[in-house]
mmCIF file of C-alpha atoms in Angstrom:
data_model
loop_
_atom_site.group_PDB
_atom_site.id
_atom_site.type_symbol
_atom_site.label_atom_id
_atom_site.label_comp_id
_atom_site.label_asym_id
_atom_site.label_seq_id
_atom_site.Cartn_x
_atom_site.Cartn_y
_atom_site.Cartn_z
ATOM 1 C CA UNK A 158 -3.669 -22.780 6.818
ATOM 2 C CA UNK A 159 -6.211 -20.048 7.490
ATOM 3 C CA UNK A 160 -8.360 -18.030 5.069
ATOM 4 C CA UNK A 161 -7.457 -14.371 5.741
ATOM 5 C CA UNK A 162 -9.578 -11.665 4.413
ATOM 6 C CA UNK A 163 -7.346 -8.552 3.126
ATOM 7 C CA UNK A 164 -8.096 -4.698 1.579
ATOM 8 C CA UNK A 165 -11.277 -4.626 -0.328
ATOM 9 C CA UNK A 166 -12.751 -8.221 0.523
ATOM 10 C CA UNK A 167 -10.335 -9.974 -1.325
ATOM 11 C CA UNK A 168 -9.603 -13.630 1.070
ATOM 12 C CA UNK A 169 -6.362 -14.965 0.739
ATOM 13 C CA UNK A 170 -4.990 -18.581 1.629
ATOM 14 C CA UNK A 171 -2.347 -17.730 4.413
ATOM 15 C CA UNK A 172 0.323 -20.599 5.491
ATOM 16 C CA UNK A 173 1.385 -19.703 9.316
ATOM 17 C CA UNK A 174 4.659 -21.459 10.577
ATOM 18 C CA UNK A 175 4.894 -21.192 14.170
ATOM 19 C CA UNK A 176 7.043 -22.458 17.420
ATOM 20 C CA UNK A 177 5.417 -23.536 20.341
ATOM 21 C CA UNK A 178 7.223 -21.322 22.421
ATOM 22 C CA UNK A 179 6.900 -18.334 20.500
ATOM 23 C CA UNK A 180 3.371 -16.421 20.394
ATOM 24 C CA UNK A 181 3.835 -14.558 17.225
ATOM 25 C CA UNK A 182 4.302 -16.273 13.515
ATOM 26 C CA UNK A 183 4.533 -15.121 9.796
ATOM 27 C CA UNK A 184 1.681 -15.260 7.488
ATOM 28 C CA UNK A 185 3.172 -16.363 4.180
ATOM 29 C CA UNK A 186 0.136 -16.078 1.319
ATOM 30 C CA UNK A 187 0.321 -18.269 -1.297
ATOM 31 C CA UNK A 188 -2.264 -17.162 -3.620
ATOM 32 C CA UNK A 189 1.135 -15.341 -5.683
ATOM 33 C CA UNK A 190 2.669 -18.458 -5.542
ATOM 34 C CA UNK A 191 0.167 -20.228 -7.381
ATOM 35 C CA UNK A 192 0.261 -18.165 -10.388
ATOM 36 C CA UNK A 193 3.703 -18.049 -10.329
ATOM 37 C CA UNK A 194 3.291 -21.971 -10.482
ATOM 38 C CA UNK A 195 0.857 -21.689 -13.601
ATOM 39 C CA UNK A 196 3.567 -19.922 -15.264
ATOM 40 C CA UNK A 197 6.250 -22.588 -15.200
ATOM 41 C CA UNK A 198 8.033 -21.816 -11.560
ATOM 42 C CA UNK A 199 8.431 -24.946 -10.317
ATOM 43 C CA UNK A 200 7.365 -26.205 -7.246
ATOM 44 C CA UNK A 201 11.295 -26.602 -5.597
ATOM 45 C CA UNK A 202 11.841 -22.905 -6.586
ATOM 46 C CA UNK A 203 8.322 -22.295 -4.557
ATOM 47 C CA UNK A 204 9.192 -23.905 -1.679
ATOM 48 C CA UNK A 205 12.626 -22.303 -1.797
ATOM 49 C CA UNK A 206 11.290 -18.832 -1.366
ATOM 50 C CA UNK A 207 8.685 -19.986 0.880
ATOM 51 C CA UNK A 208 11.221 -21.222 3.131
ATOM 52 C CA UNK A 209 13.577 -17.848 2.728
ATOM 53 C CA UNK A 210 10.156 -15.776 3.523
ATOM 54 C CA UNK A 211 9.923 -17.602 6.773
ATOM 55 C CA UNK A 212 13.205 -17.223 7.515
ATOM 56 C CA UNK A 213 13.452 -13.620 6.752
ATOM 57 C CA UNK A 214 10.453 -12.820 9.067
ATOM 58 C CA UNK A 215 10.632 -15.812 12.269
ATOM 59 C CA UNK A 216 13.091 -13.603 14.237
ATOM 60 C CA UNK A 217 10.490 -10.869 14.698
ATOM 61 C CA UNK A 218 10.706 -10.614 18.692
ATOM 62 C CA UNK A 219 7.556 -8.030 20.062
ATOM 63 C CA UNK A 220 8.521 -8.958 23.606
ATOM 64 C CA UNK A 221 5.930 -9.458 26.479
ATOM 65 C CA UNK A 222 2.860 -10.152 25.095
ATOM 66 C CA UNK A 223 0.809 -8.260 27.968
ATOM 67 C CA UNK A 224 2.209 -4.898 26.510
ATOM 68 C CA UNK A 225 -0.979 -5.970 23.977
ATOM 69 C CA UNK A 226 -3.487 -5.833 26.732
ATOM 70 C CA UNK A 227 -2.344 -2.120 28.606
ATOM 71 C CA UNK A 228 -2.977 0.599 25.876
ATOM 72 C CA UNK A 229 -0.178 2.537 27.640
ATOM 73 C CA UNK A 230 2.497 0.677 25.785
ATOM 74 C CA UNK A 231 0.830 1.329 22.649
ATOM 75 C CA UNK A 232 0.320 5.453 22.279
ATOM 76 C CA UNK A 233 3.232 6.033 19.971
ATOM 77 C CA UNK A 234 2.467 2.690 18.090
ATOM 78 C CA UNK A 235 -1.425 3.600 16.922
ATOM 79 C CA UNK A 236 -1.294 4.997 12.808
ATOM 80 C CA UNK A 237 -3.794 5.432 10.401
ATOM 81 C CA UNK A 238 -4.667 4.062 6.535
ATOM 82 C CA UNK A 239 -6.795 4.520 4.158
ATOM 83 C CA UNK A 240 -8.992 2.588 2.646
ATOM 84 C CA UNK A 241 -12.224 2.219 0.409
ATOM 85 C CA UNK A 242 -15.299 2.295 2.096
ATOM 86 C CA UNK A 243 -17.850 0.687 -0.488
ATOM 87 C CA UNK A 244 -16.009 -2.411 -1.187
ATOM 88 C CA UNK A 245 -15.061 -2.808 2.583
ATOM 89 C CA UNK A 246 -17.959 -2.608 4.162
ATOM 90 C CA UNK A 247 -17.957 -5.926 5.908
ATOM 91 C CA UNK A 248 -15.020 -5.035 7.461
ATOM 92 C CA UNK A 249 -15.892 -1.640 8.670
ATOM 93 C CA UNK A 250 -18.496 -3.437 10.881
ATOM 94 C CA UNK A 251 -15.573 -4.960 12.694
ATOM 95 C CA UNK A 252 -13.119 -2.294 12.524
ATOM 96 C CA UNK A 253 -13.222 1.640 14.107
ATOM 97 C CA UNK A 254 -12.994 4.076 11.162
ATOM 98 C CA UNK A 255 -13.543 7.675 10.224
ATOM 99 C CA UNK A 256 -15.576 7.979 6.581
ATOM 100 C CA UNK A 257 -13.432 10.727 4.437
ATOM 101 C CA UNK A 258 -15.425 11.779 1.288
ATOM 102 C CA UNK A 259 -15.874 8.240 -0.376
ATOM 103 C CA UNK A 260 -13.114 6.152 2.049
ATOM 104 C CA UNK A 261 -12.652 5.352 5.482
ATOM 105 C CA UNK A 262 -9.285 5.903 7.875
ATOM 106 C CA UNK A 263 -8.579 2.776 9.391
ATOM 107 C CA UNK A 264 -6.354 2.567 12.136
ATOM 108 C CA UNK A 265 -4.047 0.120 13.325
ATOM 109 C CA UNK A 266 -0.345 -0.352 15.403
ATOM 110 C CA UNK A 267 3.026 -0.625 14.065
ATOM 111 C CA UNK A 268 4.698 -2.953 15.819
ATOM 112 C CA UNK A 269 8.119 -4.013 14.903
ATOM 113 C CA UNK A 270 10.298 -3.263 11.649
ATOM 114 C CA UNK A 271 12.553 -5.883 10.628
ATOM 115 C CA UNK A 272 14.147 -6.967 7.672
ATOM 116 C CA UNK A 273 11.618 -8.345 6.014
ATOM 117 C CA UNK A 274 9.228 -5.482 6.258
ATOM 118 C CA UNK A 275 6.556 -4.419 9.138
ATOM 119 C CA UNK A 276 4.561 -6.558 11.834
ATOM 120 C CA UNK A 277 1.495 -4.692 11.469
ATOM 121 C CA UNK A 278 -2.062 -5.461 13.483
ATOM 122 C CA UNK A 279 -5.594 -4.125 12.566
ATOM 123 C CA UNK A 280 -7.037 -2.581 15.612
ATOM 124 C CA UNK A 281 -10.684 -3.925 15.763
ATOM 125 C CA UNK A 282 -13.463 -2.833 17.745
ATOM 126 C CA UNK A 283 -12.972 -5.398 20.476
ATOM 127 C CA UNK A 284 -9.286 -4.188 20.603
ATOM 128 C CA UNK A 285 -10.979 -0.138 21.423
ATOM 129 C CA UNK A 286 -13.615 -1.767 24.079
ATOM 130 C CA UNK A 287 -10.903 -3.771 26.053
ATOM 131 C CA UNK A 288 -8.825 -0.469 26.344
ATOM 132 C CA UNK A 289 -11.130 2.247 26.901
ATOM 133 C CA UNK A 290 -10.422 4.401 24.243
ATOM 134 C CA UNK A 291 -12.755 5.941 21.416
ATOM 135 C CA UNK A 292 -12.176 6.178 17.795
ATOM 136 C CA UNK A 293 -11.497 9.897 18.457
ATOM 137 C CA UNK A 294 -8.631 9.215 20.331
ATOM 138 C CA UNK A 295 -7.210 6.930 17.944
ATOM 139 C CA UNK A 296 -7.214 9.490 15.500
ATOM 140 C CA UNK A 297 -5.595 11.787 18.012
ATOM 141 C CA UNK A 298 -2.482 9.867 17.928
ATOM 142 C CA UNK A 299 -2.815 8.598 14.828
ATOM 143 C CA UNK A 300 -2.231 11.992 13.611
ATOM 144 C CA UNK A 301 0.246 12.702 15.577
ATOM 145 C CA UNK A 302 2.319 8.892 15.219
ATOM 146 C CA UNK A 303 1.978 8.595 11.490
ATOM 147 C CA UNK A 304 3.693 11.620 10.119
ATOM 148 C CA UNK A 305 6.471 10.576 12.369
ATOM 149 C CA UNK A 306 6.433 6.066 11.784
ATOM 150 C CA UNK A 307 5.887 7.020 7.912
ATOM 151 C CA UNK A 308 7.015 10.094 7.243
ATOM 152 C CA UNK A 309 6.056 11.271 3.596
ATOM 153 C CA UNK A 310 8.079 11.861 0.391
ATOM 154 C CA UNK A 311 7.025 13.902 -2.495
ATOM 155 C CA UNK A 312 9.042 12.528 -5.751
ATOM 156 C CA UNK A 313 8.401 13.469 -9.754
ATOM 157 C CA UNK A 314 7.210 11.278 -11.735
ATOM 158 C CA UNK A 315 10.566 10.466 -13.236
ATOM 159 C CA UNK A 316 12.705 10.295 -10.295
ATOM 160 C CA UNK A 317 10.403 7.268 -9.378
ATOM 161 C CA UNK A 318 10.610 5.524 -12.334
ATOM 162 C CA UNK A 319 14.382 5.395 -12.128
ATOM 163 C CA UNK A 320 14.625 4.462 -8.907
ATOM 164 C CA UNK A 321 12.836 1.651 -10.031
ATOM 165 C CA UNK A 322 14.870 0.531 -12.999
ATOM 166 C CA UNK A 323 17.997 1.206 -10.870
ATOM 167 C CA UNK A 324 17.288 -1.854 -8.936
ATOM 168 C CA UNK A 325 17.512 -3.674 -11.773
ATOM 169 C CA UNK A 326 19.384 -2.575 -14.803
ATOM 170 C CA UNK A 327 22.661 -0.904 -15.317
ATOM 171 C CA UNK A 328 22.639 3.052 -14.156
ATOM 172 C CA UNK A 329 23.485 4.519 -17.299
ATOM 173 C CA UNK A 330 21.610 2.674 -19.731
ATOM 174 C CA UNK A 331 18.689 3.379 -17.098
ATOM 175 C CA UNK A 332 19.182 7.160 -16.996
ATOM 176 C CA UNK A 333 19.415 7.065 -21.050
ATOM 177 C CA UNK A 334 16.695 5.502 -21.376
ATOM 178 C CA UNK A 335 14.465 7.070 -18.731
ATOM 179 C CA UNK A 336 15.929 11.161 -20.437
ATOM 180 C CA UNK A 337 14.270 9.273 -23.857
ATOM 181 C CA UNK A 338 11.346 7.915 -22.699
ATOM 182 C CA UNK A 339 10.566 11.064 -20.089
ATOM 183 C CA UNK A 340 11.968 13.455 -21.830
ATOM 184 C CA UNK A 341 10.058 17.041 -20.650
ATOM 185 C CA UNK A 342 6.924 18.439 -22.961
ATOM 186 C CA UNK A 343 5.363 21.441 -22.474
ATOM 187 C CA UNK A 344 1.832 20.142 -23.310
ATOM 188 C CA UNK A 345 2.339 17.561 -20.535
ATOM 189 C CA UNK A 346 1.065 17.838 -17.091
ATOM 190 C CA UNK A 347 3.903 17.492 -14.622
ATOM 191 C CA UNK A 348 3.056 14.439 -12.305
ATOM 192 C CA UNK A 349 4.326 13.741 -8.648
ATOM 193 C CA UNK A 350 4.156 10.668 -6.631
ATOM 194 C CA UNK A 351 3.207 11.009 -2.555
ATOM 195 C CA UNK A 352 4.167 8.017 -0.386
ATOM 196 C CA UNK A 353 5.863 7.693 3.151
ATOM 197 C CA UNK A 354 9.286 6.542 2.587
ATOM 198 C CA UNK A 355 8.314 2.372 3.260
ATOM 199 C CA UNK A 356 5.358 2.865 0.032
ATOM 200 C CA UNK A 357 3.394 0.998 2.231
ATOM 201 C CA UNK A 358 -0.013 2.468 2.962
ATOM 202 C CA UNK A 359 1.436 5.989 1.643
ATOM 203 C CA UNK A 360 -2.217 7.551 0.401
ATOM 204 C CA UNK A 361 -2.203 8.029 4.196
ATOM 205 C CA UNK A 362 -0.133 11.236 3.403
ATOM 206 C CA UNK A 363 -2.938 12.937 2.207
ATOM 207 C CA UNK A 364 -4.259 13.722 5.338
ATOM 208 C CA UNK A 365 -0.812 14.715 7.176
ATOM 209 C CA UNK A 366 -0.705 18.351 8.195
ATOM 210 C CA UNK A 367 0.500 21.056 5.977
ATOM 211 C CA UNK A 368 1.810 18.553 3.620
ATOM 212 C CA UNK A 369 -0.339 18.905 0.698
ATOM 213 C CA UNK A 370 -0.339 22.686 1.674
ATOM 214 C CA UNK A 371 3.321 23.417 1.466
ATOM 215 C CA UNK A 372 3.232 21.187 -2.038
ATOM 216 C CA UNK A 373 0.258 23.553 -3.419
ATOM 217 C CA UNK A 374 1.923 26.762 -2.041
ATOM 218 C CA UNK A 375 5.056 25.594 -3.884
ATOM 219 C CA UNK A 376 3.452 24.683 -7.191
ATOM 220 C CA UNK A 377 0.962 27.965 -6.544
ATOM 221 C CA UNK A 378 -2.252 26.444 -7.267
ATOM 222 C CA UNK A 379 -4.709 23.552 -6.447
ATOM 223 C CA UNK A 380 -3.211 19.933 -6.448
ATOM 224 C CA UNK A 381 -5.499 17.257 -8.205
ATOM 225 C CA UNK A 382 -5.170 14.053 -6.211
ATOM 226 C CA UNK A 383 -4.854 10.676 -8.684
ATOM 227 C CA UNK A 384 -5.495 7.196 -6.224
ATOM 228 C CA UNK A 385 -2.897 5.590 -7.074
ATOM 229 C CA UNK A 386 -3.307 2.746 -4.901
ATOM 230 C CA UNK A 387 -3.364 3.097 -1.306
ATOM 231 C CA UNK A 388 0.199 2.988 -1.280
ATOM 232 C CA UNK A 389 0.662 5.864 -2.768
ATOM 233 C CA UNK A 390 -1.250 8.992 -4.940
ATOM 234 C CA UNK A 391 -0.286 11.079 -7.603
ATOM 235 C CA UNK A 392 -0.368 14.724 -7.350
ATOM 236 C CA UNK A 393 -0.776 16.868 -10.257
ATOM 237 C CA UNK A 394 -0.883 20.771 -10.139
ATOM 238 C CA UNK A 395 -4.478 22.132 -11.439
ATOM 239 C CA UNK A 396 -3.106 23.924 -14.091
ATOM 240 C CA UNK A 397 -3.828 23.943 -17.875
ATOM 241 C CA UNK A 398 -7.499 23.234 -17.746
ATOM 242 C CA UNK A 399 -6.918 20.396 -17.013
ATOM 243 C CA UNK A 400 -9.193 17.702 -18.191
ATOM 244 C CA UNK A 401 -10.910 15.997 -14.883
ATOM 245 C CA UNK A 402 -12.831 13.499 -16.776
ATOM 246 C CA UNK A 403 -10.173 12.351 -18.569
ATOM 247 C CA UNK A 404 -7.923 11.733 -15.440
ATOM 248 C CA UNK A 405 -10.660 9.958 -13.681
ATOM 249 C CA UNK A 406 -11.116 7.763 -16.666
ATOM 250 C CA UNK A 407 -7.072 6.939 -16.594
ATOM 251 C CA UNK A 408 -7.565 5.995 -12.742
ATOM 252 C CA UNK A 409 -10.740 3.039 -13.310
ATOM 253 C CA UNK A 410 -8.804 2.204 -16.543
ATOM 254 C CA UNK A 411 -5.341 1.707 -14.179
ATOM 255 C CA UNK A 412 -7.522 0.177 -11.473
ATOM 256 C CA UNK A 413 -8.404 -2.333 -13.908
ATOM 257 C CA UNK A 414 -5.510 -3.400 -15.554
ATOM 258 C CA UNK A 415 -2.432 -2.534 -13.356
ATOM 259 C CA UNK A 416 -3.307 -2.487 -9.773
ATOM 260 C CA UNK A 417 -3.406 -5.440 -7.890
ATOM 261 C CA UNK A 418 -6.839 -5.675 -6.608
ATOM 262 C CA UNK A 419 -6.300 -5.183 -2.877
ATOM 263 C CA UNK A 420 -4.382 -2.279 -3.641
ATOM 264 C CA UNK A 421 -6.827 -0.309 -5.120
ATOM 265 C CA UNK A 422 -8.118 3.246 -3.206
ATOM 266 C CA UNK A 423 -10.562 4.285 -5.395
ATOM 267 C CA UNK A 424 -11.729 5.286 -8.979
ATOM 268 C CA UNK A 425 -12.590 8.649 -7.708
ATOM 269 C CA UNK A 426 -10.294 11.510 -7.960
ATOM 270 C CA UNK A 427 -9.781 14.615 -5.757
ATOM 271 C CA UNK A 428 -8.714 17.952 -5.454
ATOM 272 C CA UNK A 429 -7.185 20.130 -3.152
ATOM 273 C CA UNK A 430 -7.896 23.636 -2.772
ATOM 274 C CA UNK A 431 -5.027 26.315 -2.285
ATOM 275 C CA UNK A 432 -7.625 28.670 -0.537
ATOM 276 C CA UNK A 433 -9.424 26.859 1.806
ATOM 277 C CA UNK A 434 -7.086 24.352 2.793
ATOM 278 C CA UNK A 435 -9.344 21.521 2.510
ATOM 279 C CA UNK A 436 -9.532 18.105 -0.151
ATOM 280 C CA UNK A 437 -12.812 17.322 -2.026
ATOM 281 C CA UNK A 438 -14.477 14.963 -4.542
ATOM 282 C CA UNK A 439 -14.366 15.987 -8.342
ATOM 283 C CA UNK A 440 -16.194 13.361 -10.166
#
């Protein structure tokens, strides 16, 4: 057992299950578990998935471990996230970062994709000394990797939603539904979600090259960024005067209620400007 601090402070109570002879071992957290628990799952059912979890993820093989020690087998494994910078302060002491308007870009490797999702490790600032490498270089490739490990997807609002439901109800009581429930209005602004195509750490796509530029040049006019999470953000084109204060009061009212709270980005909101290529702070 090991407490394991995650996004935005928040510690978690991690269970590790690990072989001797292997160096590497999933982290299963079982803070979820214990509200599940409070809810009536019982604790067979608990230790049921806890056992498929492990399963799932113990045949993760990263090969020689050394690779971890020579930066040279790393290059094309280095990304970037984002993250916010008040509440993670603590951590940005530890941790080599960028500050962007009111976050920070993180960095850290991919290492494997299996089955059961990504092996995934923080690069700290001991990790930067022990290779010789600055934070400007990490960004160098991290640039260049990300776009490429996590490529993004642009999506309306709507097309997400029933790829959601899909997964779990029949399709065309799903696509009924979603025409009633979505159906198009005028007085509406249109919304779009950006991700990378695993949702995991997609706000990252803000920052990709020429991708928020080739959305704005398609809708013709400046894109108001929504933080979603920092999984993904919702793009909305400026159009309509648009009612900033409003927005930014749906985000901290979101943040509050719906996000999980390591999730959350921020309760700021952005915009991106057509002209000058660049993404800045509204309120």
């Amino acid at each position: 057992m090991q407490k394991i601090t995650k996004n935005n402070g928040i510690v978690l109570d991690g269970l590790i299950i690990g072989k001797a002879s292997k160096s590497i071992a999933p982290t299963i957290y079982l803070n979820s578990y214990y509200m599940h628990f409070t809810h009536g799952m019982s604790l067979e059912e608990i230790l049921e998935d806890i056992i498929s979890a492990y399963k799932e993820n113990n045949d993760v093989v990263l090969g020689d471990m050394r690779a971890l020690l020579d930066f040279n087998y790393l290059n094309d494994k280095v990304a970037f996230k984002l993250i916010q910078r008040e509440k993670n302060k603590e951590l940005l002491k530890a941790v080599p970062y960028i500050e962007f308007l009111d976050l920070a870009v993180v960095f850290y490797l991919i290492l494997d994709e299996h089955k059961g999702g990504q092996m995934t490790a923080l690069i700290h600032n001991s990790h930067m000394e022990s290779w010789g490498v600055g934070k400007e270089e990490l960004y160098r490739l991290a640039e260049k990797n990300t776009p490429i490990l996590l490529p993004p997807e642009i999506k309306t609002m709507k097309d997400v939603m029933r790829d959601f439901f899909r997964k779990n109800f029949e399709e065309l009581w799903v696509d009924n539904m979603l025409d009633d429930l979505l159906e198009f209005d005028l007085e509406n602004p249109a919304l779009y979600v950006l991700s990378n195509r695993k949702y995991i750490n997609g706000a990252g796509c803000i920052l990709y090259d020429e991708c928020l530029r080739n959305f704005a040049i398609l809708q013709n006019t400046d894109i108001i960024i929504l933080p979603s999470s920092v999984h993904e953000t919702i793009l909305v084109p400026d159009r309509d005067n648009l009612d900033y204060k409003e927005l930014q009061s749906m985000v901290t009212e979101i943040n509050l209620s719906e996000v999980p709270e390591e999730d959350i980005l921020s309760n700021r909101i952005y915009k991106y400007s057509i002209h000058d290529c660049r993404i800045s702070l509204i309120v």
